Amino acid sequence: MFKIKNLQISLNKKNILDKIDLSIKDGDTHILMGQNGAGKSTLAQSIMGNPNYLVKGEISFNSHDLLKLDPQQRAALGIFLSFQQILEIPGVKIYDYLKLLYKTSHEKKFTPLKFKEFLKERMAILNFNEEFLTRSLNYGFSGGEKKKMEVLQMLVLEPKLIILDEIDSGLDIDAIQAVAKAVNFLKKEKQSSVLLITHYSRILSFLNIDVVHLLSKGKIIKTGSNDLVTEIEEKGFANFLKA
Ligand code: ADP
Ligand code: MG
């Protein structure tokens, strides 16, 4: 269970989020939508422990008080947040990097052959061919490939709470489908919970949505089901908020 209670987040003394309550049951998928600047990324970053933000209130995951933990400790509990600005790291071979990620996040050891199989299954979900493993991390990758590489890292880490911040922006439909497939894979294999931030309903048609939240000017002003997405898409944020 992931739980946020009466959360207030500020940055440089500016209040960005206020009175946020949000609970995600194990295995559930929540969608967070809202206009640019509403505070979506601020919330995601604060859950992960970005030290730039001043956070008051409660955030817990499986009864662990996250506000007492640094980002590495939060990741060790199985929380994953995709990066929005993805770094290119020339010289770091993808295969070696993913192996390191696996080692730091799993107790069970694999033989090199088993690990290759583990990777192969996950790369197939994302339509990556094996040639990628010999390349440098994100170096010379297209925007879409970088995002898929984030998701491949997620598939290796096998997080219990997946937070994806606009992962679908700028992706073609095949890549969107691949990302959704990756999320569904972890939901099935690991009963992972999901908090997905998006502007588009496209990716949502490939996922089973439990709850949708609308964030506006730092507050969750509406929580509902999938219908809320349709309604927002038809009206646009401004009109929806007026009504
Ligand atoms: P969203 O992800 O919903 O588009 P953000 O969480 O990125 O919104 O931003 C929320 C608000 O915080 C915006 O009004 C944004 O301008 C403000 N903000 C973000 N970073 C800074 C900063 N470094 N200094 C001042 N305000 C900031
Ligand atoms: Mg954002």
PDB file of C-alpha atoms and ligand atoms in Angstrom:
ATOM      1  CA  MET A   1       0.000   0.000   0.000  1.00  0.00           C
ATOM      2  CA  PHE A   2       1.256   3.412  -0.991  1.00  0.00           C
ATOM      3  CA  LYS A   3      -0.184   6.284   0.975  1.00  0.00           C
ATOM      4  CA  ILE A   4       0.056  10.058   0.856  1.00  0.00           C
ATOM      5  CA  LYS A   5      -1.660  12.096   3.545  1.00  0.00           C
ATOM      6  CA  ASN A   6      -2.098  15.845   3.813  1.00  0.00           C
ATOM      7  CA  LEU A   7       1.010  16.478   1.756  1.00  0.00           C
ATOM      8  CA  GLN A   8       2.347  19.963   1.240  1.00  0.00           C
ATOM      9  CA  ILE A   9       5.317  20.612  -1.022  1.00  0.00           C
ATOM     10  CA  SER A  10       7.185  23.831  -1.538  1.00  0.00           C
ATOM     11  CA  LEU A  11      10.196  24.905  -3.531  1.00  0.00           C
ATOM     12  CA  ASN A  12      12.211  28.010  -2.691  1.00  0.00           C
ATOM     13  CA  LYS A  13       9.449  29.035  -0.245  1.00  0.00           C
ATOM     14  CA  LYS A  14       6.868  28.834  -3.045  1.00  0.00           C
ATOM     15  CA  ASN A  15       3.991  26.489  -2.232  1.00  0.00           C
ATOM     16  CA  ILE A  16       3.510  24.101  -5.145  1.00  0.00           C
ATOM     17  CA  LEU A  17       1.286  21.337  -3.790  1.00  0.00           C
ATOM     18  CA  ASP A  18      -1.173  21.423  -0.925  1.00  0.00           C
ATOM     19  CA  LYS A  19      -3.473  19.014   0.941  1.00  0.00           C
ATOM     20  CA  ILE A  20      -2.657  16.060  -1.275  1.00  0.00           C
ATOM     21  CA  ASP A  21      -4.246  12.729  -0.246  1.00  0.00           C
ATOM     22  CA  LEU A  22      -3.695   9.689  -2.407  1.00  0.00           C
ATOM     23  CA  SER A  23      -3.615   5.955  -1.678  1.00  0.00           C
ATOM     24  CA  ILE A  24      -2.718   3.209  -4.099  1.00  0.00           C
ATOM     25  CA  LYS A  25      -3.563  -0.380  -3.244  1.00  0.00           C
ATOM     26  CA  ASP A  26      -1.111  -3.112  -4.213  1.00  0.00           C
ATOM     27  CA  GLY A  27      -1.495  -3.924  -7.882  1.00  0.00           C
ATOM     28  CA  ASP A  28      -3.673  -0.906  -8.671  1.00  0.00           C
ATOM     29  CA  THR A  29      -3.044   1.622 -11.435  1.00  0.00           C
ATOM     30  CA  HIS A  30      -3.673   5.306 -10.837  1.00  0.00           C
ATOM     31  CA  ILE A  31      -3.505   8.034 -13.463  1.00  0.00           C
ATOM     32  CA  LEU A  32      -2.503  11.597 -12.660  1.00  0.00           C
ATOM     33  CA  MET A  33      -3.492  14.259 -15.152  1.00  0.00           C
ATOM     34  CA  GLY A  34      -3.387  18.035 -15.097  1.00  0.00           C
ATOM     35  CA  GLN A  35      -2.341  21.140 -16.970  1.00  0.00           C
ATOM     36  CA  ASN A  36       1.283  22.091 -17.470  1.00  0.00           C
ATOM     37  CA  GLY A  37       2.605  23.513 -14.228  1.00  0.00           C
ATOM     38  CA  ALA A  38      -0.084  21.860 -12.076  1.00  0.00           C
ATOM     39  CA  GLY A  39       2.582  20.150  -9.960  1.00  0.00           C
ATOM     40  CA  LYS A  40       2.578  16.596 -11.335  1.00  0.00           C
ATOM     41  CA  SER A  41       6.349  16.251 -11.668  1.00  0.00           C
ATOM     42  CA  THR A  42       6.838  17.938  -8.297  1.00  0.00           C
ATOM     43  CA  LEU A  43       4.731  15.208  -6.719  1.00  0.00           C
ATOM     44  CA  ALA A  44       6.598  12.427  -8.543  1.00  0.00           C
ATOM     45  CA  GLN A  45       9.999  13.897  -7.635  1.00  0.00           C
ATOM     46  CA  SER A  46       9.007  14.316  -3.999  1.00  0.00           C
ATOM     47  CA  ILE A  47       7.830  10.722  -3.734  1.00  0.00           C
ATOM     48  CA  MET A  48      11.269   9.655  -4.955  1.00  0.00           C
ATOM     49  CA  GLY A  49      13.000  11.996  -2.499  1.00  0.00           C
ATOM     50  CA  ASN A  50      14.389  14.813  -4.644  1.00  0.00           C
ATOM     51  CA  PRO A  51      16.076  16.970  -1.971  1.00  0.00           C
ATOM     52  CA  ASN A  52      15.203  20.282  -3.686  1.00  0.00           C
ATOM     53  CA  TYR A  53      11.668  20.173  -2.337  1.00  0.00           C
ATOM     54  CA  LEU A  54      10.475  20.879   1.181  1.00  0.00           C
ATOM     55  CA  VAL A  55       7.883  18.221   1.976  1.00  0.00           C
ATOM     56  CA  LYS A  56       5.435  18.210   4.884  1.00  0.00           C
ATOM     57  CA  GLY A  57       2.805  15.592   5.667  1.00  0.00           C
ATOM     58  CA  GLU A  58       3.018  11.826   5.181  1.00  0.00           C
ATOM     59  CA  ILE A  59       4.234   9.539   2.442  1.00  0.00           C
ATOM     60  CA  SER A  60       4.465   5.847   3.223  1.00  0.00           C
ATOM     61  CA  PHE A  61       5.021   2.682   1.265  1.00  0.00           C
ATOM     62  CA  ASN A  62       4.212  -0.661   2.901  1.00  0.00           C
ATOM     63  CA  SER A  63       4.312   1.143   6.269  1.00  0.00           C
ATOM     64  CA  HIS A  64       7.793   2.603   5.667  1.00  0.00           C
ATOM     65  CA  ASP A  65       7.918   6.339   6.280  1.00  0.00           C
ATOM     66  CA  LEU A  66       9.470   7.527   3.013  1.00  0.00           C
ATOM     67  CA  LEU A  67      10.201  11.011   4.314  1.00  0.00           C
ATOM     68  CA  LYS A  68      12.844   9.478   6.567  1.00  0.00           C
ATOM     69  CA  LEU A  69      14.606   7.804   3.640  1.00  0.00           C
ATOM     70  CA  ASP A  70      16.960   9.099   0.948  1.00  0.00           C
ATOM     71  CA  PRO A  71      16.286   8.384  -2.769  1.00  0.00           C
ATOM     72  CA  GLN A  72      18.536   5.286  -2.788  1.00  0.00           C
ATOM     73  CA  GLN A  73      16.696   3.817   0.194  1.00  0.00           C
ATOM     74  CA  ARG A  74      13.354   4.526  -1.463  1.00  0.00           C
ATOM     75  CA  ALA A  75      14.563   2.773  -4.614  1.00  0.00           C
ATOM     76  CA  ALA A  76      15.686  -0.156  -2.469  1.00  0.00           C
ATOM     77  CA  LEU A  77      12.103  -0.491  -1.223  1.00  0.00           C
ATOM     78  CA  GLY A  78      11.091  -1.020  -4.837  1.00  0.00           C
ATOM     79  CA  ILE A  79      10.033   2.445  -5.941  1.00  0.00           C
ATOM     80  CA  PHE A  80      10.925   3.488  -9.477  1.00  0.00           C
ATOM     81  CA  LEU A  81      10.579   6.872 -11.185  1.00  0.00           C
ATOM     82  CA  SER A  82      11.392   7.330 -14.847  1.00  0.00           C
ATOM     83  CA  PHE A  83      13.606  10.278 -15.695  1.00  0.00           C
ATOM     84  CA  GLN A  84      12.260  13.059 -17.886  1.00  0.00           C
ATOM     85  CA  GLN A  85      15.698  14.299 -18.925  1.00  0.00           C
ATOM     86  CA  ILE A  86      17.642  11.210 -19.814  1.00  0.00           C
ATOM     87  CA  LEU A  87      21.444  11.346 -19.741  1.00  0.00           C
ATOM     88  CA  GLU A  88      23.728   9.901 -22.385  1.00  0.00           C
ATOM     89  CA  ILE A  89      26.610   7.987 -20.820  1.00  0.00           C
ATOM     90  CA  PRO A  90      29.250   7.163 -23.415  1.00  0.00           C
ATOM     91  CA  GLY A  91      31.561   4.338 -22.389  1.00  0.00           C
ATOM     92  CA  VAL A  92      29.051   2.565 -20.152  1.00  0.00           C
ATOM     93  CA  LYS A  93      27.959  -0.581 -21.936  1.00  0.00           C
ATOM     94  CA  ILE A  94      24.248  -1.253 -21.620  1.00  0.00           C
ATOM     95  CA  TYR A  95      24.753  -4.932 -20.833  1.00  0.00           C
ATOM     96  CA  ASP A  96      27.146  -4.154 -17.964  1.00  0.00           C
ATOM     97  CA  TYR A  97      24.881  -1.426 -16.633  1.00  0.00           C
ATOM     98  CA  LEU A  98      21.798  -3.629 -16.626  1.00  0.00           C
ATOM     99  CA  LYS A  99      23.757  -6.429 -14.953  1.00  0.00           C
ATOM    100  CA  LEU A 100      24.800  -4.025 -12.215  1.00  0.00           C
ATOM    101  CA  LEU A 101      21.195  -2.861 -11.810  1.00  0.00           C
ATOM    102  CA  TYR A 102      20.081  -6.452 -11.490  1.00  0.00           C
ATOM    103  CA  LYS A 103      22.735  -7.257  -8.898  1.00  0.00           C
ATOM    104  CA  THR A 104      21.912  -4.257  -6.729  1.00  0.00           C
ATOM    105  CA  SER A 105      18.179  -4.991  -6.759  1.00  0.00           C
ATOM    106  CA  HIS A 106      17.935  -8.785  -6.514  1.00  0.00           C
ATOM    107  CA  GLU A 107      19.104 -11.287  -3.962  1.00  0.00           C
ATOM    108  CA  LYS A 108      18.789 -14.216  -6.306  1.00  0.00           C
ATOM    109  CA  LYS A 109      21.944 -14.698  -8.373  1.00  0.00           C
ATOM    110  CA  PHE A 110      21.887 -15.643 -12.032  1.00  0.00           C
ATOM    111  CA  THR A 111      24.432 -17.395 -14.185  1.00  0.00           C
ATOM    112  CA  PRO A 112      25.469 -15.213 -17.165  1.00  0.00           C
ATOM    113  CA  LEU A 113      23.369 -17.457 -19.399  1.00  0.00           C
ATOM    114  CA  LYS A 114      20.267 -17.113 -17.184  1.00  0.00           C
ATOM    115  CA  PHE A 115      20.745 -13.365 -17.012  1.00  0.00           C
ATOM    116  CA  LYS A 116      20.885 -13.184 -20.810  1.00  0.00           C
ATOM    117  CA  GLU A 117      17.569 -15.059 -20.944  1.00  0.00           C
ATOM    118  CA  PHE A 118      16.080 -12.728 -18.338  1.00  0.00           C
ATOM    119  CA  LEU A 119      17.175  -9.728 -20.437  1.00  0.00           C
ATOM    120  CA  LYS A 120      16.066 -11.244 -23.709  1.00  0.00           C
ATOM    121  CA  GLU A 121      12.505 -11.716 -22.483  1.00  0.00           C
ATOM    122  CA  ARG A 122      12.376  -8.093 -21.345  1.00  0.00           C
ATOM    123  CA  MET A 123      13.999  -6.690 -24.472  1.00  0.00           C
ATOM    124  CA  ALA A 124      11.473  -8.557 -26.589  1.00  0.00           C
ATOM    125  CA  ILE A 125       8.629  -6.742 -24.786  1.00  0.00           C
ATOM    126  CA  LEU A 126      10.164  -3.453 -25.921  1.00  0.00           C
ATOM    127  CA  ASN A 127      11.202  -4.610 -29.403  1.00  0.00           C
ATOM    128  CA  PHE A 128      14.880  -4.006 -28.647  1.00  0.00           C
ATOM    129  CA  ASN A 129      17.233  -6.230 -30.593  1.00  0.00           C
ATOM    130  CA  GLU A 130      20.304  -7.736 -28.972  1.00  0.00           C
ATOM    131  CA  GLU A 131      22.663  -5.365 -30.746  1.00  0.00           C
ATOM    132  CA  PHE A 132      21.575  -2.691 -28.236  1.00  0.00           C
ATOM    133  CA  LEU A 133      23.333  -4.500 -25.402  1.00  0.00           C
ATOM    134  CA  THR A 134      26.751  -3.698 -26.853  1.00  0.00           C
ATOM    135  CA  ARG A 135      26.034   0.023 -27.237  1.00  0.00           C
ATOM    136  CA  SER A 136      26.793   2.821 -24.760  1.00  0.00           C
ATOM    137  CA  LEU A 137      23.957   3.814 -22.443  1.00  0.00           C
ATOM    138  CA  ASN A 138      21.603   6.151 -24.319  1.00  0.00           C
ATOM    139  CA  TYR A 139      24.507   7.400 -26.434  1.00  0.00           C
ATOM    140  CA  GLY A 140      23.173   8.559 -29.789  1.00  0.00           C
ATOM    141  CA  PHE A 141      19.736   7.170 -28.967  1.00  0.00           C
ATOM    142  CA  SER A 142      16.602   8.763 -30.386  1.00  0.00           C
ATOM    143  CA  GLY A 143      14.181  10.297 -27.888  1.00  0.00           C
ATOM    144  CA  GLY A 144      11.913   7.272 -28.138  1.00  0.00           C
ATOM    145  CA  GLU A 145      14.775   4.817 -27.706  1.00  0.00           C
ATOM    146  CA  LYS A 146      15.926   6.646 -24.576  1.00  0.00           C
ATOM    147  CA  LYS A 147      12.475   6.336 -23.077  1.00  0.00           C
ATOM    148  CA  LYS A 148      12.301   2.665 -23.924  1.00  0.00           C
ATOM    149  CA  MET A 149      15.730   2.238 -22.305  1.00  0.00           C
ATOM    150  CA  GLU A 150      14.280   3.759 -19.112  1.00  0.00           C
ATOM    151  CA  VAL A 151      11.522   1.190 -19.279  1.00  0.00           C
ATOM    152  CA  LEU A 152      14.024  -1.626 -19.868  1.00  0.00           C
ATOM    153  CA  GLN A 153      15.796  -0.555 -16.674  1.00  0.00           C
ATOM    154  CA  MET A 154      12.415  -0.696 -14.949  1.00  0.00           C
ATOM    155  CA  LEU A 155      11.876  -4.231 -16.235  1.00  0.00           C
ATOM    156  CA  VAL A 156      15.263  -5.261 -14.828  1.00  0.00           C
ATOM    157  CA  LEU A 157      14.671  -3.599 -11.449  1.00  0.00           C
ATOM    158  CA  GLU A 158      11.145  -5.042 -11.152  1.00  0.00           C
ATOM    159  CA  PRO A 159       9.839  -2.269  -8.875  1.00  0.00           C
ATOM    160  CA  LYS A 160       6.798  -2.702  -6.638  1.00  0.00           C
ATOM    161  CA  LEU A 161       5.719   0.891  -7.229  1.00  0.00           C
ATOM    162  CA  ILE A 162       6.139   2.251 -10.746  1.00  0.00           C
ATOM    163  CA  ILE A 163       5.967   6.010 -11.265  1.00  0.00           C
ATOM    164  CA  LEU A 164       6.085   7.111 -14.892  1.00  0.00           C
ATOM    165  CA  ASP A 165       6.183  10.844 -15.623  1.00  0.00           C
ATOM    166  CA  GLU A 166       5.002  11.537 -19.169  1.00  0.00           C
ATOM    167  CA  ILE A 167       6.803   8.477 -20.464  1.00  0.00           C
ATOM    168  CA  ASP A 168       4.439   8.413 -23.469  1.00  0.00           C
ATOM    169  CA  SER A 169       5.125  11.978 -24.651  1.00  0.00           C
ATOM    170  CA  GLY A 170       6.826  11.911 -28.023  1.00  0.00           C
ATOM    171  CA  LEU A 171       6.525   8.157 -28.500  1.00  0.00           C
ATOM    172  CA  ASP A 172       5.105   6.562 -31.631  1.00  0.00           C
ATOM    173  CA  ILE A 173       2.147   4.230 -31.227  1.00  0.00           C
ATOM    174  CA  ASP A 174       4.275   1.070 -31.328  1.00  0.00           C
ATOM    175  CA  ALA A 175       6.506   2.403 -28.565  1.00  0.00           C
ATOM    176  CA  ILE A 176       3.477   3.457 -26.494  1.00  0.00           C
ATOM    177  CA  GLN A 177       2.098  -0.044 -26.825  1.00  0.00           C
ATOM    178  CA  ALA A 178       5.471  -1.519 -25.862  1.00  0.00           C
ATOM    179  CA  VAL A 179       5.655   0.632 -22.728  1.00  0.00           C
ATOM    180  CA  ALA A 180       2.127  -0.397 -21.748  1.00  0.00           C
ATOM    181  CA  LYS A 181       3.097  -4.024 -22.327  1.00  0.00           C
ATOM    182  CA  ALA A 182       6.078  -3.575 -19.995  1.00  0.00           C
ATOM    183  CA  VAL A 183       3.851  -2.100 -17.288  1.00  0.00           C
ATOM    184  CA  ASN A 184       1.347  -4.919 -17.686  1.00  0.00           C
ATOM    185  CA  PHE A 185       4.168  -7.467 -17.496  1.00  0.00           C
ATOM    186  CA  LEU A 186       5.260  -6.157 -14.082  1.00  0.00           C
ATOM    187  CA  LYS A 187       1.673  -5.897 -12.874  1.00  0.00           C
ATOM    188  CA  LYS A 188       1.218  -9.559 -13.703  1.00  0.00           C
ATOM    189  CA  GLU A 189       4.608 -10.865 -12.549  1.00  0.00           C
ATOM    190  CA  LYS A 190       5.159  -8.660  -9.489  1.00  0.00           C
ATOM    191  CA  GLN A 191       1.700  -7.239  -8.676  1.00  0.00           C
ATOM    192  CA  SER A 192       3.313  -3.814  -9.038  1.00  0.00           C
ATOM    193  CA  SER A 193       1.296  -0.672  -8.370  1.00  0.00           C
ATOM    194  CA  VAL A 194       1.414   2.162 -10.869  1.00  0.00           C
ATOM    195  CA  LEU A 195       1.192   5.944 -10.764  1.00  0.00           C
ATOM    196  CA  LEU A 196       1.174   7.145 -14.356  1.00  0.00           C
ATOM    197  CA  ILE A 197       1.371  10.818 -15.243  1.00  0.00           C
ATOM    198  CA  THR A 198       0.150  11.507 -18.755  1.00  0.00           C
ATOM    199  CA  HIS A 199      -1.508  14.026 -21.036  1.00  0.00           C
ATOM    200  CA  TYR A 200      -2.893  11.483 -23.446  1.00  0.00           C
ATOM    201  CA  SER A 201      -5.550   8.800 -23.261  1.00  0.00           C
ATOM    202  CA  ARG A 202      -3.738   6.765 -25.904  1.00  0.00           C
ATOM    203  CA  ILE A 203      -1.567   4.780 -23.490  1.00  0.00           C
ATOM    204  CA  LEU A 204      -4.550   4.323 -21.166  1.00  0.00           C
ATOM    205  CA  SER A 205      -6.383   2.188 -23.695  1.00  0.00           C
ATOM    206  CA  PHE A 206      -3.667  -0.451 -23.261  1.00  0.00           C
ATOM    207  CA  LEU A 207      -3.822  -0.456 -19.439  1.00  0.00           C
ATOM    208  CA  ASN A 208      -6.398  -1.389 -16.828  1.00  0.00           C
ATOM    209  CA  ILE A 209      -7.086   1.832 -14.966  1.00  0.00           C
ATOM    210  CA  ASP A 210      -8.394   1.800 -11.419  1.00  0.00           C
ATOM    211  CA  VAL A 211      -8.413   5.479 -10.456  1.00  0.00           C
ATOM    212  CA  VAL A 212      -7.885   8.812 -12.226  1.00  0.00           C
ATOM    213  CA  HIS A 213      -6.867  12.010 -10.413  1.00  0.00           C
ATOM    214  CA  LEU A 214      -7.012  15.513 -11.766  1.00  0.00           C
ATOM    215  CA  LEU A 215      -4.444  17.900 -10.351  1.00  0.00           C
ATOM    216  CA  SER A 216      -5.004  21.625 -10.741  1.00  0.00           C
ATOM    217  CA  LYS A 217      -2.885  24.397  -9.261  1.00  0.00           C
ATOM    218  CA  GLY A 218      -1.332  22.072  -6.718  1.00  0.00           C
ATOM    219  CA  LYS A 219      -4.503  20.367  -5.527  1.00  0.00           C
ATOM    220  CA  ILE A 220      -6.272  17.158  -6.483  1.00  0.00           C
ATOM    221  CA  ILE A 221      -9.608  18.619  -7.469  1.00  0.00           C
ATOM    222  CA  LYS A 222     -11.239  15.482  -8.793  1.00  0.00           C
ATOM    223  CA  THR A 223     -10.823  11.725  -8.464  1.00  0.00           C
ATOM    224  CA  GLY A 224     -12.776   9.292 -10.561  1.00  0.00           C
ATOM    225  CA  SER A 225     -12.700   6.459 -13.043  1.00  0.00           C
ATOM    226  CA  ASN A 226     -11.607   6.209 -16.662  1.00  0.00           C
ATOM    227  CA  ASP A 227     -14.622   8.311 -17.694  1.00  0.00           C
ATOM    228  CA  LEU A 228     -12.905  11.312 -16.176  1.00  0.00           C
ATOM    229  CA  VAL A 229     -10.174  11.028 -18.831  1.00  0.00           C
ATOM    230  CA  THR A 230     -12.732  10.989 -21.634  1.00  0.00           C
ATOM    231  CA  GLU A 231     -14.493  13.977 -20.159  1.00  0.00           C
ATOM    232  CA  ILE A 232     -11.269  15.982 -19.826  1.00  0.00           C
ATOM    233  CA  GLU A 233     -10.230  15.052 -23.375  1.00  0.00           C
ATOM    234  CA  GLU A 234     -13.541  16.184 -24.812  1.00  0.00           C
ATOM    235  CA  LYS A 235     -13.730  19.465 -22.955  1.00  0.00           C
ATOM    236  CA  GLY A 236     -10.080  20.422 -22.465  1.00  0.00           C
ATOM    237  CA  PHE A 237      -8.712  21.372 -19.047  1.00  0.00           C
ATOM    238  CA  ALA A 238      -9.879  24.983 -19.039  1.00  0.00           C
ATOM    239  CA  ASN A 239     -13.495  24.190 -19.875  1.00  0.00           C
ATOM    240  CA  PHE A 240     -13.545  21.179 -17.595  1.00  0.00           C
ATOM    241  CA  LEU A 241     -12.344  23.318 -14.685  1.00  0.00           C
ATOM    242  CA  LYS A 242     -14.912  26.028 -15.413  1.00  0.00           C
ATOM    243  CA  ALA A 243     -17.811  23.571 -15.441  1.00  0.00           C
TER     244      ALA A 243
HETATM  245  P1  ADP B   1       3.836  19.732 -14.097  1.00  0.00           P
HETATM  246  O1  ADP B   1       4.734  18.560 -14.029  1.00  0.00           O
HETATM  247  O2  ADP B   1       2.438  19.440 -13.640  1.00  0.00           O
HETATM  248  O3  ADP B   1       3.822  20.371 -15.439  1.00  0.00           O
HETATM  249  P2  ADP B   1       5.722  20.893 -12.219  1.00  0.00           P
HETATM  250  O4  ADP B   1       5.616  20.019 -11.035  1.00  0.00           O
HETATM  251  O5  ADP B   1       6.892  20.695 -13.112  1.00  0.00           O
HETATM  252  O6  ADP B   1       4.356  20.823 -13.055  1.00  0.00           O
HETATM  253  O7  ADP B   1       5.731  22.408 -11.735  1.00  0.00           O
HETATM  254  C1  ADP B   1       4.835  22.898 -10.750  1.00  0.00           C
HETATM  255  C2  ADP B   1       5.059  24.368 -10.507  1.00  0.00           C
HETATM  256  O8  ADP B   1       6.321  24.556  -9.900  1.00  0.00           O
HETATM  257  C3  ADP B   1       5.053  25.231 -11.777  1.00  0.00           C
HETATM  258  O9  ADP B   1       4.332  26.388 -11.521  1.00  0.00           O
HETATM  259  C4  ADP B   1       6.510  25.514 -11.988  1.00  0.00           C
HETATM  260  O10 ADP B   1       6.706  26.748 -12.652  1.00  0.00           O
HETATM  261  C5  ADP B   1       7.033  25.563 -10.577  1.00  0.00           C
HETATM  262  N1  ADP B   1       8.475  25.303 -10.520  1.00  0.00           N
HETATM  263  C6  ADP B   1       9.124  24.191 -10.913  1.00  0.00           C
HETATM  264  N2  ADP B   1      10.469  24.315 -10.748  1.00  0.00           N
HETATM  265  C7  ADP B   1      10.652  25.548 -10.220  1.00  0.00           C
HETATM  266  C8  ADP B   1      11.807  26.290  -9.804  1.00  0.00           C
HETATM  267  N3  ADP B   1      13.045  25.775  -9.907  1.00  0.00           N
HETATM  268  N4  ADP B   1      11.615  27.532  -9.275  1.00  0.00           N
HETATM  269  C9  ADP B   1      10.372  28.050  -9.148  1.00  0.00           C
HETATM  270  N5  ADP B   1       9.252  27.394  -9.532  1.00  0.00           N
HETATM  271  C10 ADP B   1       9.381  26.187 -10.058  1.00  0.00           C
HETATM  272 MG    MG B   2       5.871  17.575 -15.485  1.00  0.00          MG
END
